mmCIF file of C-alpha atoms in Angstrom:
data_model
loop_
_atom_site.group_PDB
_atom_site.id
_atom_site.type_symbol
_atom_site.label_atom_id
_atom_site.label_comp_id
_atom_site.label_asym_id
_atom_site.label_seq_id
_atom_site.Cartn_x
_atom_site.Cartn_y
_atom_site.Cartn_z
ATOM 1 C CA MET H 1 -0.014 -0.101 0.125
ATOM 2 C CA GLY H 2 2.954 2.545 0.896
ATOM 3 C CA LEU H 3 2.629 5.831 1.366
ATOM 4 C CA GLN H 4 -0.778 7.586 1.086
ATOM 5 C CA HIS H 5 -0.882 11.134 -0.470
ATOM 6 C CA MET H 6 -4.661 11.880 1.332
ATOM 7 C CA LYS H 7 -8.415 13.814 0.233
ATOM 8 C CA THR H 8 -10.324 14.977 2.091
ATOM 9 C CA SER H 9 -13.377 13.131 -0.369
ATOM 10 C CA GLU H 10 -11.520 9.645 0.912
ATOM 11 C CA PHE H 11 -10.040 10.969 4.192
ATOM 12 C CA ASP H 12 -13.032 9.466 6.583
ATOM 13 C CA ALA H 13 -13.518 6.220 4.828
ATOM 14 C CA ALA H 14 -9.820 5.344 4.509
ATOM 15 C CA VAL H 15 -9.149 6.007 8.354
ATOM 16 C CA SER H 16 -12.422 4.483 9.461
ATOM 17 C CA ALA H 17 -11.541 1.192 7.716
ATOM 18 C CA ALA H 18 -7.227 1.495 9.658
ATOM 19 C CA PRO H 19 -6.756 -0.225 12.630
ATOM 20 C CA LEU H 20 -3.584 2.232 13.115
ATOM 21 C CA ALA H 21 -3.133 5.265 11.028
ATOM 22 C CA MET H 22 -0.465 7.981 10.991
ATOM 23 C CA ILE H 23 -1.153 10.806 9.168
ATOM 24 C CA ASP H 24 1.352 13.617 8.441
ATOM 25 C CA PHE H 25 -0.364 16.915 8.219
ATOM 26 C CA TRP H 26 2.389 19.276 5.999
ATOM 27 C CA ALA H 27 2.973 21.764 3.452
ATOM 28 C CA SER H 28 5.182 22.728 0.701
ATOM 29 C CA TRP H 29 6.381 26.165 2.039
ATOM 30 C CA CYS H 30 7.666 24.537 5.612
ATOM 31 C CA GLY H 31 11.132 23.315 5.984
ATOM 32 C CA PRO H 32 10.634 21.381 8.647
ATOM 33 C CA CYS H 33 8.161 19.464 6.887
ATOM 34 C CA LYS H 34 10.460 18.507 4.316
ATOM 35 C CA MET H 35 12.840 17.721 6.775
ATOM 36 C CA LEU H 36 10.267 14.648 8.295
ATOM 37 C CA SER H 37 9.153 13.442 4.677
ATOM 38 C CA PRO H 38 12.166 10.782 4.407
ATOM 39 C CA THR H 39 11.518 9.533 7.844
ATOM 40 C CA ILE H 40 7.458 9.582 7.337
ATOM 41 C CA GLU H 41 8.129 7.771 3.739
ATOM 42 C CA ALA H 42 10.498 4.971 5.686
ATOM 43 C CA LEU H 43 7.859 4.795 8.272
ATOM 44 C CA ALA H 44 5.396 3.534 5.700
ATOM 45 C CA GLY H 45 7.381 1.258 4.157
ATOM 46 C CA GLN H 46 8.401 -0.406 7.355
ATOM 47 C CA TYR H 47 5.211 -0.613 8.461
ATOM 48 C CA ASP H 48 3.671 -1.652 5.342
ATOM 49 C CA GLY H 49 0.377 -3.892 5.445
ATOM 50 C CA LYS H 50 -0.452 -2.709 9.131
ATOM 51 C CA VAL H 51 -0.536 1.116 9.389
ATOM 52 C CA LEU H 52 -2.160 2.785 7.367
ATOM 53 C CA VAL H 53 0.346 5.823 6.528
ATOM 54 C CA GLY H 54 -0.874 8.948 4.956
ATOM 55 C CA LYS H 55 -0.012 12.413 4.640
ATOM 56 C CA VAL H 56 -2.149 15.497 3.989
ATOM 57 C CA ASN H 57 -1.190 18.843 2.627
ATOM 58 C CA VAL H 58 -2.724 21.383 4.551
ATOM 59 C CA ASP H 59 -2.377 24.060 1.882
ATOM 60 C CA GLU H 60 -4.968 21.531 -0.755
ATOM 61 C CA GLU H 61 -7.013 20.186 1.685
ATOM 62 C CA PRO H 62 -7.572 23.332 4.474
ATOM 63 C CA ASP H 63 -11.099 21.574 5.514
ATOM 64 C CA LEU H 64 -8.906 18.350 6.866
ATOM 65 C CA ALA H 65 -6.309 20.913 9.041
ATOM 66 C CA ARG H 66 -9.342 22.774 10.149
ATOM 67 C CA GLN H 67 -10.723 19.567 11.168
ATOM 68 C CA PHE H 68 -8.152 18.240 12.740
ATOM 69 C CA GLY H 69 -7.307 21.340 14.775
ATOM 70 C CA VAL H 70 -4.129 21.708 12.858
ATOM 71 C CA MET H 71 -2.179 24.975 14.751
ATOM 72 C CA SER H 72 1.682 24.386 13.845
ATOM 73 C CA ILE H 73 3.078 21.937 10.697
ATOM 74 C CA PRO H 74 4.590 19.338 10.481
ATOM 75 C CA THR H 75 1.480 17.820 12.604
ATOM 76 C CA VAL H 76 1.457 14.193 13.264
ATOM 77 C CA VAL H 77 -1.455 12.224 13.562
ATOM 78 C CA PHE H 78 -2.359 8.884 15.503
ATOM 79 C CA LEU H 79 -5.855 7.658 14.945
ATOM 80 C CA LYS H 80 -7.287 3.909 15.900
ATOM 81 C CA ASN H 81 -10.152 3.768 13.232
ATOM 82 C CA GLY H 82 -10.735 6.632 12.644
ATOM 83 C CA ARG H 83 -10.683 8.140 16.662
ATOM 84 C CA GLU H 84 -7.491 10.294 17.432
ATOM 85 C CA PHE H 85 -5.763 9.404 19.890
ATOM 86 C CA ASP H 86 -2.566 10.931 19.614
ATOM 87 C CA ARG H 87 -0.495 13.532 17.810
ATOM 88 C CA LYS H 88 3.014 14.344 17.412
ATOM 89 C CA VAL H 89 3.709 18.696 16.499
ATOM 90 C CA GLY H 90 6.842 18.972 15.093
ATOM 91 C CA LEU H 91 10.152 17.477 13.845
ATOM 92 C CA MET H 92 11.605 14.775 15.493
ATOM 93 C CA PRO H 93 13.609 11.747 15.321
ATOM 94 C CA ALA H 94 11.862 8.249 13.741
ATOM 95 C CA ASP H 95 11.549 6.264 16.910
ATOM 96 C CA ALA H 96 9.439 9.386 18.651
ATOM 97 C CA PHE H 97 6.837 7.660 15.986
ATOM 98 C CA THR H 98 7.664 4.132 16.507
ATOM 99 C CA ALA H 99 7.237 4.501 19.794
ATOM 100 C CA VAL H 100 3.344 5.084 19.246
ATOM 101 C CA LEU H 101 2.989 2.838 16.564
ATOM 102 C CA ASP H 102 4.758 -0.335 18.204
ATOM 103 C CA GLU H 103 2.801 0.113 22.000
ATOM 104 C CA ASN H 104 -1.007 0.297 19.946
ATOM 105 C CA LEU H 105 -0.187 -2.309 16.837
ATOM 106 C CA MET P 1 23.293 20.496 -3.065
ATOM 107 C CA SER P 2 24.789 19.103 0.029
ATOM 108 C CA TYR P 3 27.754 21.412 1.412
ATOM 109 C CA ASP P 4 30.634 19.594 3.207
ATOM 110 C CA VAL P 5 29.647 22.225 6.310
ATOM 111 C CA LEU P 6 27.065 24.454 7.435
ATOM 112 C CA VAL P 7 27.990 27.683 9.604
ATOM 113 C CA ILE P 8 24.906 28.593 11.299
ATOM 114 C CA GLY P 9 26.015 32.332 12.573
ATOM 115 C CA GLY P 10 27.258 35.289 10.357
ATOM 116 C CA GLY P 11 29.200 36.479 13.567
ATOM 117 C CA PRO P 12 33.462 36.084 13.558
ATOM 118 C CA ALA P 13 33.288 32.950 14.890
ATOM 119 C CA GLY P 14 31.233 31.465 11.947
ATOM 120 C CA LEU P 15 33.074 33.746 9.122
ATOM 121 C CA SER P 16 36.608 32.630 10.790
ATOM 122 C CA ALA P 17 34.794 28.548 10.939
ATOM 123 C CA ALA P 18 33.865 29.114 7.264
ATOM 124 C CA ILE P 19 37.636 30.668 5.957
ATOM 125 C CA ASN P 20 39.010 28.085 7.660
ATOM 126 C CA ALA P 21 37.119 25.150 6.582
ATOM 127 C CA HIS P 22 37.420 26.590 2.449
ATOM 128 C CA ALA P 23 40.984 26.866 2.625
ATOM 129 C CA ARG P 24 41.179 23.034 3.784
ATOM 130 C CA GLY P 25 39.126 22.314 0.101
ATOM 131 C CA LYS P 26 35.599 22.266 1.305
ATOM 132 C CA SER P 27 32.618 23.703 0.633
ATOM 133 C CA VAL P 28 30.615 25.747 3.026
ATOM 134 C CA LEU P 29 27.345 27.393 3.300
ATOM 135 C CA VAL P 30 27.409 30.218 6.049
ATOM 136 C CA VAL P 31 23.367 31.013 7.191
ATOM 137 C CA SER P 32 23.013 34.079 9.290
ATOM 138 C CA ASN P 33 20.640 36.961 10.281
ATOM 139 C CA PRO P 34 21.168 40.268 8.283
ATOM 140 C CA LEU P 35 24.763 41.239 9.308
ATOM 141 C CA GLU P 36 23.566 44.293 10.661
ATOM 142 C CA GLU P 37 21.582 42.047 13.024
ATOM 143 C CA ASN P 38 24.469 40.734 14.816
ATOM 144 C CA PRO P 39 25.164 42.159 18.260
ATOM 145 C CA LEU P 40 28.755 43.218 17.405
ATOM 146 C CA TRP P 41 27.622 45.748 14.794
ATOM 147 C CA ARG P 42 26.680 47.892 17.271
ATOM 148 C CA SER P 43 28.975 48.327 18.672
ATOM 149 C CA GLU P 44 31.021 51.332 18.805
ATOM 150 C CA LYS P 45 34.984 51.004 19.206
ATOM 151 C CA VAL P 46 36.591 47.331 19.747
ATOM 152 C CA ASP P 47 40.115 47.924 21.462
ATOM 153 C CA ASN P 48 41.421 44.595 21.711
ATOM 154 C CA TYR P 49 41.630 43.131 18.424
ATOM 155 C CA LEU P 50 44.924 42.520 17.423
ATOM 156 C CA GLY P 51 46.918 44.898 15.134
ATOM 157 C CA LEU P 52 43.153 46.857 14.160
ATOM 158 C CA PRO P 53 42.621 48.784 17.682
ATOM 159 C CA ALA P 54 39.462 51.513 17.404
ATOM 160 C CA MET P 55 37.876 49.713 14.918
ATOM 161 C CA THR P 56 33.966 49.741 15.472
ATOM 162 C CA GLY P 57 32.535 46.662 15.542
ATOM 163 C CA ALA P 58 30.215 46.827 12.174
ATOM 164 C CA GLU P 59 34.097 47.740 10.454
ATOM 165 C CA LEU P 60 34.982 44.574 11.334
ATOM 166 C CA LEU P 61 32.137 42.434 10.341
ATOM 167 C CA THR P 62 31.785 43.907 7.027
ATOM 168 C CA ALA P 63 35.926 43.144 6.342
ATOM 169 C CA PHE P 64 35.482 39.838 7.584
ATOM 170 C CA GLN P 65 32.422 38.975 5.607
ATOM 171 C CA LYS P 66 34.039 40.305 2.907
ATOM 172 C CA HIS P 67 37.197 38.162 3.634
ATOM 173 C CA ALA P 68 34.610 35.265 3.590
ATOM 174 C CA GLU P 69 33.105 36.250 0.562
ATOM 175 C CA SER P 70 36.093 36.913 -1.430
ATOM 176 C CA ALA P 71 37.800 33.325 0.228
ATOM 177 C CA GLY P 72 34.572 31.238 -1.438
ATOM 178 C CA ALA P 73 31.991 31.007 0.896
ATOM 179 C CA THR P 74 28.102 30.662 0.010
ATOM 180 C CA PHE P 75 25.882 33.072 2.215
ATOM 181 C CA LYS P 76 21.655 32.352 2.780
ATOM 182 C CA VAL P 77 19.822 35.036 4.566
ATOM 183 C CA GLY P 78 17.752 33.532 7.410
ATOM 184 C CA ARG P 79 16.683 31.702 10.609
ATOM 185 C CA VAL P 80 17.581 28.358 11.091
ATOM 186 C CA LEU P 81 14.781 26.279 12.891
ATOM 187 C CA ASN P 82 15.873 23.191 12.972
ATOM 188 C CA ALA P 83 18.694 20.348 12.947
ATOM 189 C CA ALA P 84 18.427 16.903 12.349
ATOM 190 C CA MET P 85 20.844 14.482 11.786
ATOM 191 C CA MET P 86 19.802 11.718 9.332
ATOM 192 C CA GLY P 87 22.102 8.982 7.394
ATOM 193 C CA ASN P 88 25.215 10.631 7.371
ATOM 194 C CA GLU P 89 24.182 14.014 6.993
ATOM 195 C CA TRP P 90 22.836 16.866 8.490
ATOM 196 C CA TYR P 91 19.527 18.469 7.208
ATOM 197 C CA VAL P 92 18.764 22.116 8.297
ATOM 198 C CA SER P 93 15.893 24.024 7.847
ATOM 199 C CA ILE P 94 15.764 27.488 7.082
ATOM 200 C CA GLY P 95 12.105 29.047 7.309
ATOM 201 C CA SER P 96 10.288 27.132 4.255
ATOM 202 C CA ASP P 97 13.782 25.305 3.173
ATOM 203 C CA VAL P 98 16.022 22.477 3.817
ATOM 204 C CA GLU P 99 19.716 22.523 3.297
ATOM 205 C CA GLU P 100 21.624 19.416 3.807
ATOM 206 C CA ALA P 101 25.549 19.113 5.003
ATOM 207 C CA ARG P 102 28.463 16.774 6.592
ATOM 208 C CA THR P 103 29.366 18.733 9.231
ATOM 209 C CA VAL P 104 27.703 21.675 11.093
ATOM 210 C CA VAL P 105 29.766 24.153 12.984
ATOM 211 C CA LEU P 106 26.710 26.231 15.179
ATOM 212 C CA ALA P 107 28.162 30.092 15.979
ATOM 213 C CA ALA P 108 25.167 31.727 16.171
ATOM 214 C CA GLY P 109 25.844 33.749 19.664
ATOM 215 C CA VAL P 110 24.137 33.754 23.068
ATOM 216 C CA ALA P 111 20.642 32.942 22.256
ATOM 217 C CA ARG P 112 19.793 32.038 26.153
ATOM 218 C CA GLY P 113 16.586 29.758 26.487
ATOM 219 C CA ASN P 114 14.693 31.407 28.833
ATOM 220 C CA LYS P 115 10.950 31.431 27.802
ATOM 221 C CA PHE P 116 8.267 33.135 28.556
ATOM 222 C CA PRO P 117 5.555 31.863 30.680
ATOM 223 C CA GLY P 118 3.012 30.223 28.549
ATOM 224 C CA GLU P 119 5.419 29.383 25.398
ATOM 225 C CA GLU P 120 6.820 25.565 26.133
ATOM 226 C CA GLU P 121 3.191 24.343 27.092
ATOM 227 C CA PHE P 122 1.115 25.900 24.354
ATOM 228 C CA LEU P 123 3.724 25.213 21.426
ATOM 229 C CA GLY P 124 2.180 23.656 18.519
ATOM 230 C CA ARG P 125 -0.683 25.305 20.063
ATOM 231 C CA GLY P 126 -0.728 28.631 19.109
ATOM 232 C CA VAL P 127 2.714 28.569 19.679
ATOM 233 C CA SER P 128 4.969 29.081 16.491
ATOM 234 C CA TYR P 129 8.389 29.864 15.900
ATOM 235 C CA CYS P 130 8.152 29.538 11.981
ATOM 236 C CA ALA P 131 5.788 32.457 10.134
ATOM 237 C CA THR P 132 6.142 30.685 7.041
ATOM 238 C CA CYS P 133 5.552 27.477 8.039
ATOM 239 C CA ASP P 134 2.181 28.462 10.057
ATOM 240 C CA GLY P 135 1.263 31.537 9.304
ATOM 241 C CA MET P 136 -1.049 29.750 6.406
ATOM 242 C CA LEU P 137 -3.243 28.013 9.233
ATOM 243 C CA TYR P 138 -4.224 31.816 10.215
ATOM 244 C CA ARG P 139 -5.644 33.194 7.509
ATOM 245 C CA GLU P 140 -8.056 35.632 8.356
ATOM 246 C CA ARG P 141 -7.282 35.034 12.603
ATOM 247 C CA PRO P 142 -5.915 37.158 15.016
ATOM 248 C CA VAL P 143 -2.166 36.644 15.944
ATOM 249 C CA ALA P 144 0.924 38.382 17.581
ATOM 250 C CA VAL P 145 4.347 38.667 16.526
ATOM 251 C CA LEU P 146 7.406 38.848 19.157
ATOM 252 C CA GLY P 147 10.084 40.513 17.201
ATOM 253 C CA TRP P 148 13.866 40.998 18.260
ATOM 254 C CA ALA P 149 14.756 42.105 14.321
ATOM 255 C CA ASP P 150 14.016 43.934 11.006
ATOM 256 C CA SER P 151 13.870 40.393 9.823
ATOM 257 C CA ALA P 152 10.972 39.678 11.981
ATOM 258 C CA ARG P 153 9.185 43.141 11.022
ATOM 259 C CA GLN P 154 8.964 41.300 7.215
ATOM 260 C CA GLU P 155 7.846 38.298 8.630
ATOM 261 C CA ALA P 156 5.000 40.097 10.417
ATOM 262 C CA ASP P 157 4.358 42.000 6.771
ATOM 263 C CA PHE P 158 4.182 38.398 5.130
ATOM 264 C CA LEU P 159 1.415 37.519 7.725
ATOM 265 C CA THR P 160 -0.154 40.396 6.716
ATOM 266 C CA SER P 161 -0.366 39.964 2.766
ATOM 267 C CA ILE P 162 -1.687 36.323 3.840
ATOM 268 C CA GLY P 163 -4.388 37.754 5.659
ATOM 269 C CA CYS P 164 -3.693 37.508 9.318
ATOM 270 C CA GLN P 165 -4.225 40.249 11.837
ATOM 271 C CA VAL P 166 -1.772 41.481 12.681
ATOM 272 C CA SER P 167 -0.566 42.708 16.351
ATOM 273 C CA PHE P 168 3.390 43.419 16.471
ATOM 274 C CA PHE P 169 5.778 43.882 19.543
ATOM 275 C CA GLU P 170 9.086 44.826 18.968
ATOM 276 C CA LYS P 171 11.182 43.398 21.307
ATOM 277 C CA PRO P 172 8.993 42.923 24.131
ATOM 278 C CA LYS P 173 10.610 42.284 27.750
ATOM 279 C CA THR P 174 8.342 40.331 29.452
ATOM 280 C CA CYS P 175 4.761 38.487 28.041
ATOM 281 C CA GLU P 176 2.656 35.731 28.723
ATOM 282 C CA ILE P 177 1.021 33.713 26.693
ATOM 283 C CA LYS P 178 -2.666 32.163 27.831
ATOM 284 C CA GLY P 179 -5.297 29.890 26.934
ATOM 285 C CA ASP P 180 -7.662 26.833 27.493
ATOM 286 C CA LYS P 181 -6.715 24.448 24.583
ATOM 287 C CA THR P 182 -4.997 26.522 22.788
ATOM 288 C CA VAL P 183 -4.079 30.063 22.756
ATOM 289 C CA GLU P 184 -6.070 32.762 22.991
ATOM 290 C CA SER P 185 -3.953 35.930 24.010
ATOM 291 C CA VAL P 186 -0.718 37.111 24.782
ATOM 292 C CA THR P 187 -0.017 40.135 27.261
ATOM 293 C CA CYS P 188 3.464 42.029 26.616
ATOM 294 C CA ASP P 189 5.034 44.439 28.680
ATOM 295 C CA GLY P 190 1.246 45.137 30.041
ATOM 296 C CA LYS P 191 -0.503 45.597 26.732
ATOM 297 C CA THR P 192 -2.486 42.600 25.813
ATOM 298 C CA VAL P 193 -3.807 41.532 22.440
ATOM 299 C CA GLN P 194 -6.299 38.315 21.519
ATOM 300 C CA ALA P 195 -3.819 36.058 18.878
ATOM 301 C CA ASP P 196 -5.325 32.687 17.902
ATOM 302 C CA CYS P 197 -1.215 31.921 17.358
ATOM 303 C CA VAL P 198 1.631 34.046 18.588
ATOM 304 C CA PHE P 199 4.846 33.855 16.680
ATOM 305 C CA ILE P 200 8.324 34.257 18.525
ATOM 306 C CA LEU P 201 10.927 35.358 16.366
ATOM 307 C CA ARG P 202 14.071 35.689 18.504
ATOM 308 C CA PRO P 203 17.331 36.228 16.854
ATOM 309 C CA ALA P 204 18.077 32.823 17.311
ATOM 310 C CA MET P 205 16.913 29.502 18.062
ATOM 311 C CA PRO P 206 18.349 28.278 21.992
ATOM 312 C CA PRO P 207 21.272 25.774 20.792
ATOM 313 C CA THR P 208 19.329 22.644 23.052
ATOM 314 C CA ASP P 209 16.186 23.474 20.727
ATOM 315 C CA LEU P 210 18.159 23.015 17.529
ATOM 316 C CA PHE P 211 19.980 20.317 18.522
ATOM 317 C CA PRO P 212 17.854 18.013 20.812
ATOM 318 C CA GLY P 213 20.606 15.992 22.580
ATOM 319 C CA LEU P 214 23.223 18.130 22.826
ATOM 320 C CA SER P 215 24.683 18.871 25.772
ATOM 321 C CA MET P 216 25.422 21.876 27.473
ATOM 322 C CA ASP P 217 27.685 22.901 30.666
ATOM 323 C CA GLY P 218 26.661 26.681 32.737
ATOM 324 C CA GLY P 219 23.758 27.404 30.239
ATOM 325 C CA PHE P 220 26.570 27.038 27.345
ATOM 326 C CA VAL P 221 27.494 24.844 24.441
ATOM 327 C CA ALA P 222 29.718 21.732 26.118
ATOM 328 C CA VAL P 223 33.003 21.427 23.613
ATOM 329 C CA ASN P 224 36.726 20.211 23.610
ATOM 330 C CA ARG P 225 39.497 21.357 22.327
ATOM 331 C CA GLN P 226 38.770 20.865 19.420
ATOM 332 C CA MET P 227 35.665 22.693 19.488
ATOM 333 C CA ALA P 228 33.158 19.109 18.997
ATOM 334 C CA THR P 229 30.569 18.963 20.819
ATOM 335 C CA ASN P 230 28.857 15.682 21.532
ATOM 336 C CA LEU P 231 26.724 15.013 18.619
ATOM 337 C CA PRO P 232 28.706 13.603 15.696
ATOM 338 C CA GLY P 233 29.495 16.080 13.082
ATOM 339 C CA LEU P 234 28.567 19.006 15.316
ATOM 340 C CA PHE P 235 31.223 21.924 16.276
ATOM 341 C CA ALA P 236 30.942 25.255 18.010
ATOM 342 C CA ALA P 237 32.191 28.279 18.685
ATOM 343 C CA GLY P 238 32.176 31.302 19.986
ATOM 344 C CA ASP P 239 30.015 33.287 22.642
ATOM 345 C CA CYS P 240 27.764 30.139 22.357
ATOM 346 C CA THR P 241 30.446 28.465 23.539
ATOM 347 C CA GLY P 242 30.851 30.509 26.810
ATOM 348 C CA GLY P 243 32.381 33.602 27.629
ATOM 349 C CA PRO P 244 34.821 35.625 27.124
ATOM 350 C CA LEU P 245 32.505 36.863 24.999
ATOM 351 C CA GLN P 246 34.979 38.770 22.491
ATOM 352 C CA VAL P 247 36.297 38.919 18.861
ATOM 353 C CA SER P 248 39.519 37.564 18.705
ATOM 354 C CA LYS P 249 38.061 34.260 21.415
ATOM 355 C CA ALA P 250 35.451 33.785 18.541
ATOM 356 C CA ALA P 251 37.525 34.618 15.320
ATOM 357 C CA GLY P 252 40.326 32.156 17.424
ATOM 358 C CA GLU P 253 37.549 29.236 18.326
ATOM 359 C CA GLY P 254 35.931 29.333 14.545
ATOM 360 C CA LEU P 255 39.256 28.161 13.417
ATOM 361 C CA ILE P 256 39.419 25.086 15.402
ATOM 362 C CA ALA P 257 36.153 25.021 14.633
ATOM 363 C CA GLY P 258 36.839 24.711 10.695
ATOM 364 C CA GLN P 259 39.843 23.213 10.643
ATOM 365 C CA SER P 260 38.052 20.000 13.070
ATOM 366 C CA ALA P 261 35.046 20.423 10.892
ATOM 367 C CA ALA P 262 37.348 19.261 7.735
ATOM 368 C CA ARG P 263 39.684 17.048 9.531
ATOM 369 C CA TRP P 264 36.251 14.904 10.529
ATOM 370 C CA ILE P 265 35.395 14.990 7.371
ATOM 371 C CA ASP P 266 38.591 13.978 5.748
ATOM 372 C CA LYS P 267 38.477 10.872 8.216
ATOM 373 C CA LYS P 268 35.403 9.847 7.430
ATOM 374 C CA GLN P 269 36.454 9.747 3.875
ATOM 375 C CA ARG P 270 38.927 7.617 4.796
ATOM 376 C CA GLU P 271 37.007 5.551 6.527
ATOM 377 C CA ASN P 272 34.631 4.862 3.718
ATOM 378 C CA GLN P 273 37.364 4.144 1.546
#
């Protein structure tokens, strides 16, 4: 499945169907987001088939950013069957994300 | 492109590091605030720089920068927001840009970690250090900018241009950020404004915010005789490593840091062969 670039229209259905999802809210004008990007891509590969790893461009999908109250990017939101249970704001090393994923797999 | 050495800071330490790394055949990028925003710029007389008595800070800085430019260093104006080692490279974000380098010399001057009440608590929930990153999330909404430099005024103008309602505080002394789940207001030096986001634009980020895990000693970056920090490929020089906060000391430390960075790269190269 790999990394999903998610649109508002398909978002709810996709995350509701996923036991565990990790969504990165980002934008092209944000340097820290660009720095986080390779980490998110690597995690999409590492957790392929186990976790839905997606990216939401807040510029193209402002409604989703508003719905999740994204106040600073990058923001990574963790969901179980569409329900948020954790989030990480700002640039972080991969193990900050794997710790949440491994605990909730 | 990836540089051999990325220098954070364009003062005597950073420019000396740049010249010395470049002299050893390394490509160098210097990232700094505009020269006029360096605290040394306002110094009316520097009388203890060997052989060059009674220079103004501005004269010294101008000469230093000219020297580094003519030596072949590349320059970029901006404030460094984040740095992270991934693989064998340092990635450094400057506003909306990212630069890569094999080593970093931190020479950003004294950046104290003193934060305002509410700043840490609301980080990511209405406190931001990057107007270009987060500004778009606050269009048509009230925001406050706490600025300590001319470049902060420009970032405030950017926020206004994309439709934020901006209150600007110039060099506030004491501020408190308040809210419930997210930021609602900020009070600086007795004046309160409503704000959904407070952009705090200091001249430099504290070293430990830039480099998580960086060892400090008495509020300054801990370094050894080679100006190496505890993080691989990260060197530090100048005021950020402690006093005396003087030009000669900064230039000397910059020289060591630049040479150490060059040596570190050569050593890594040998190991990989």
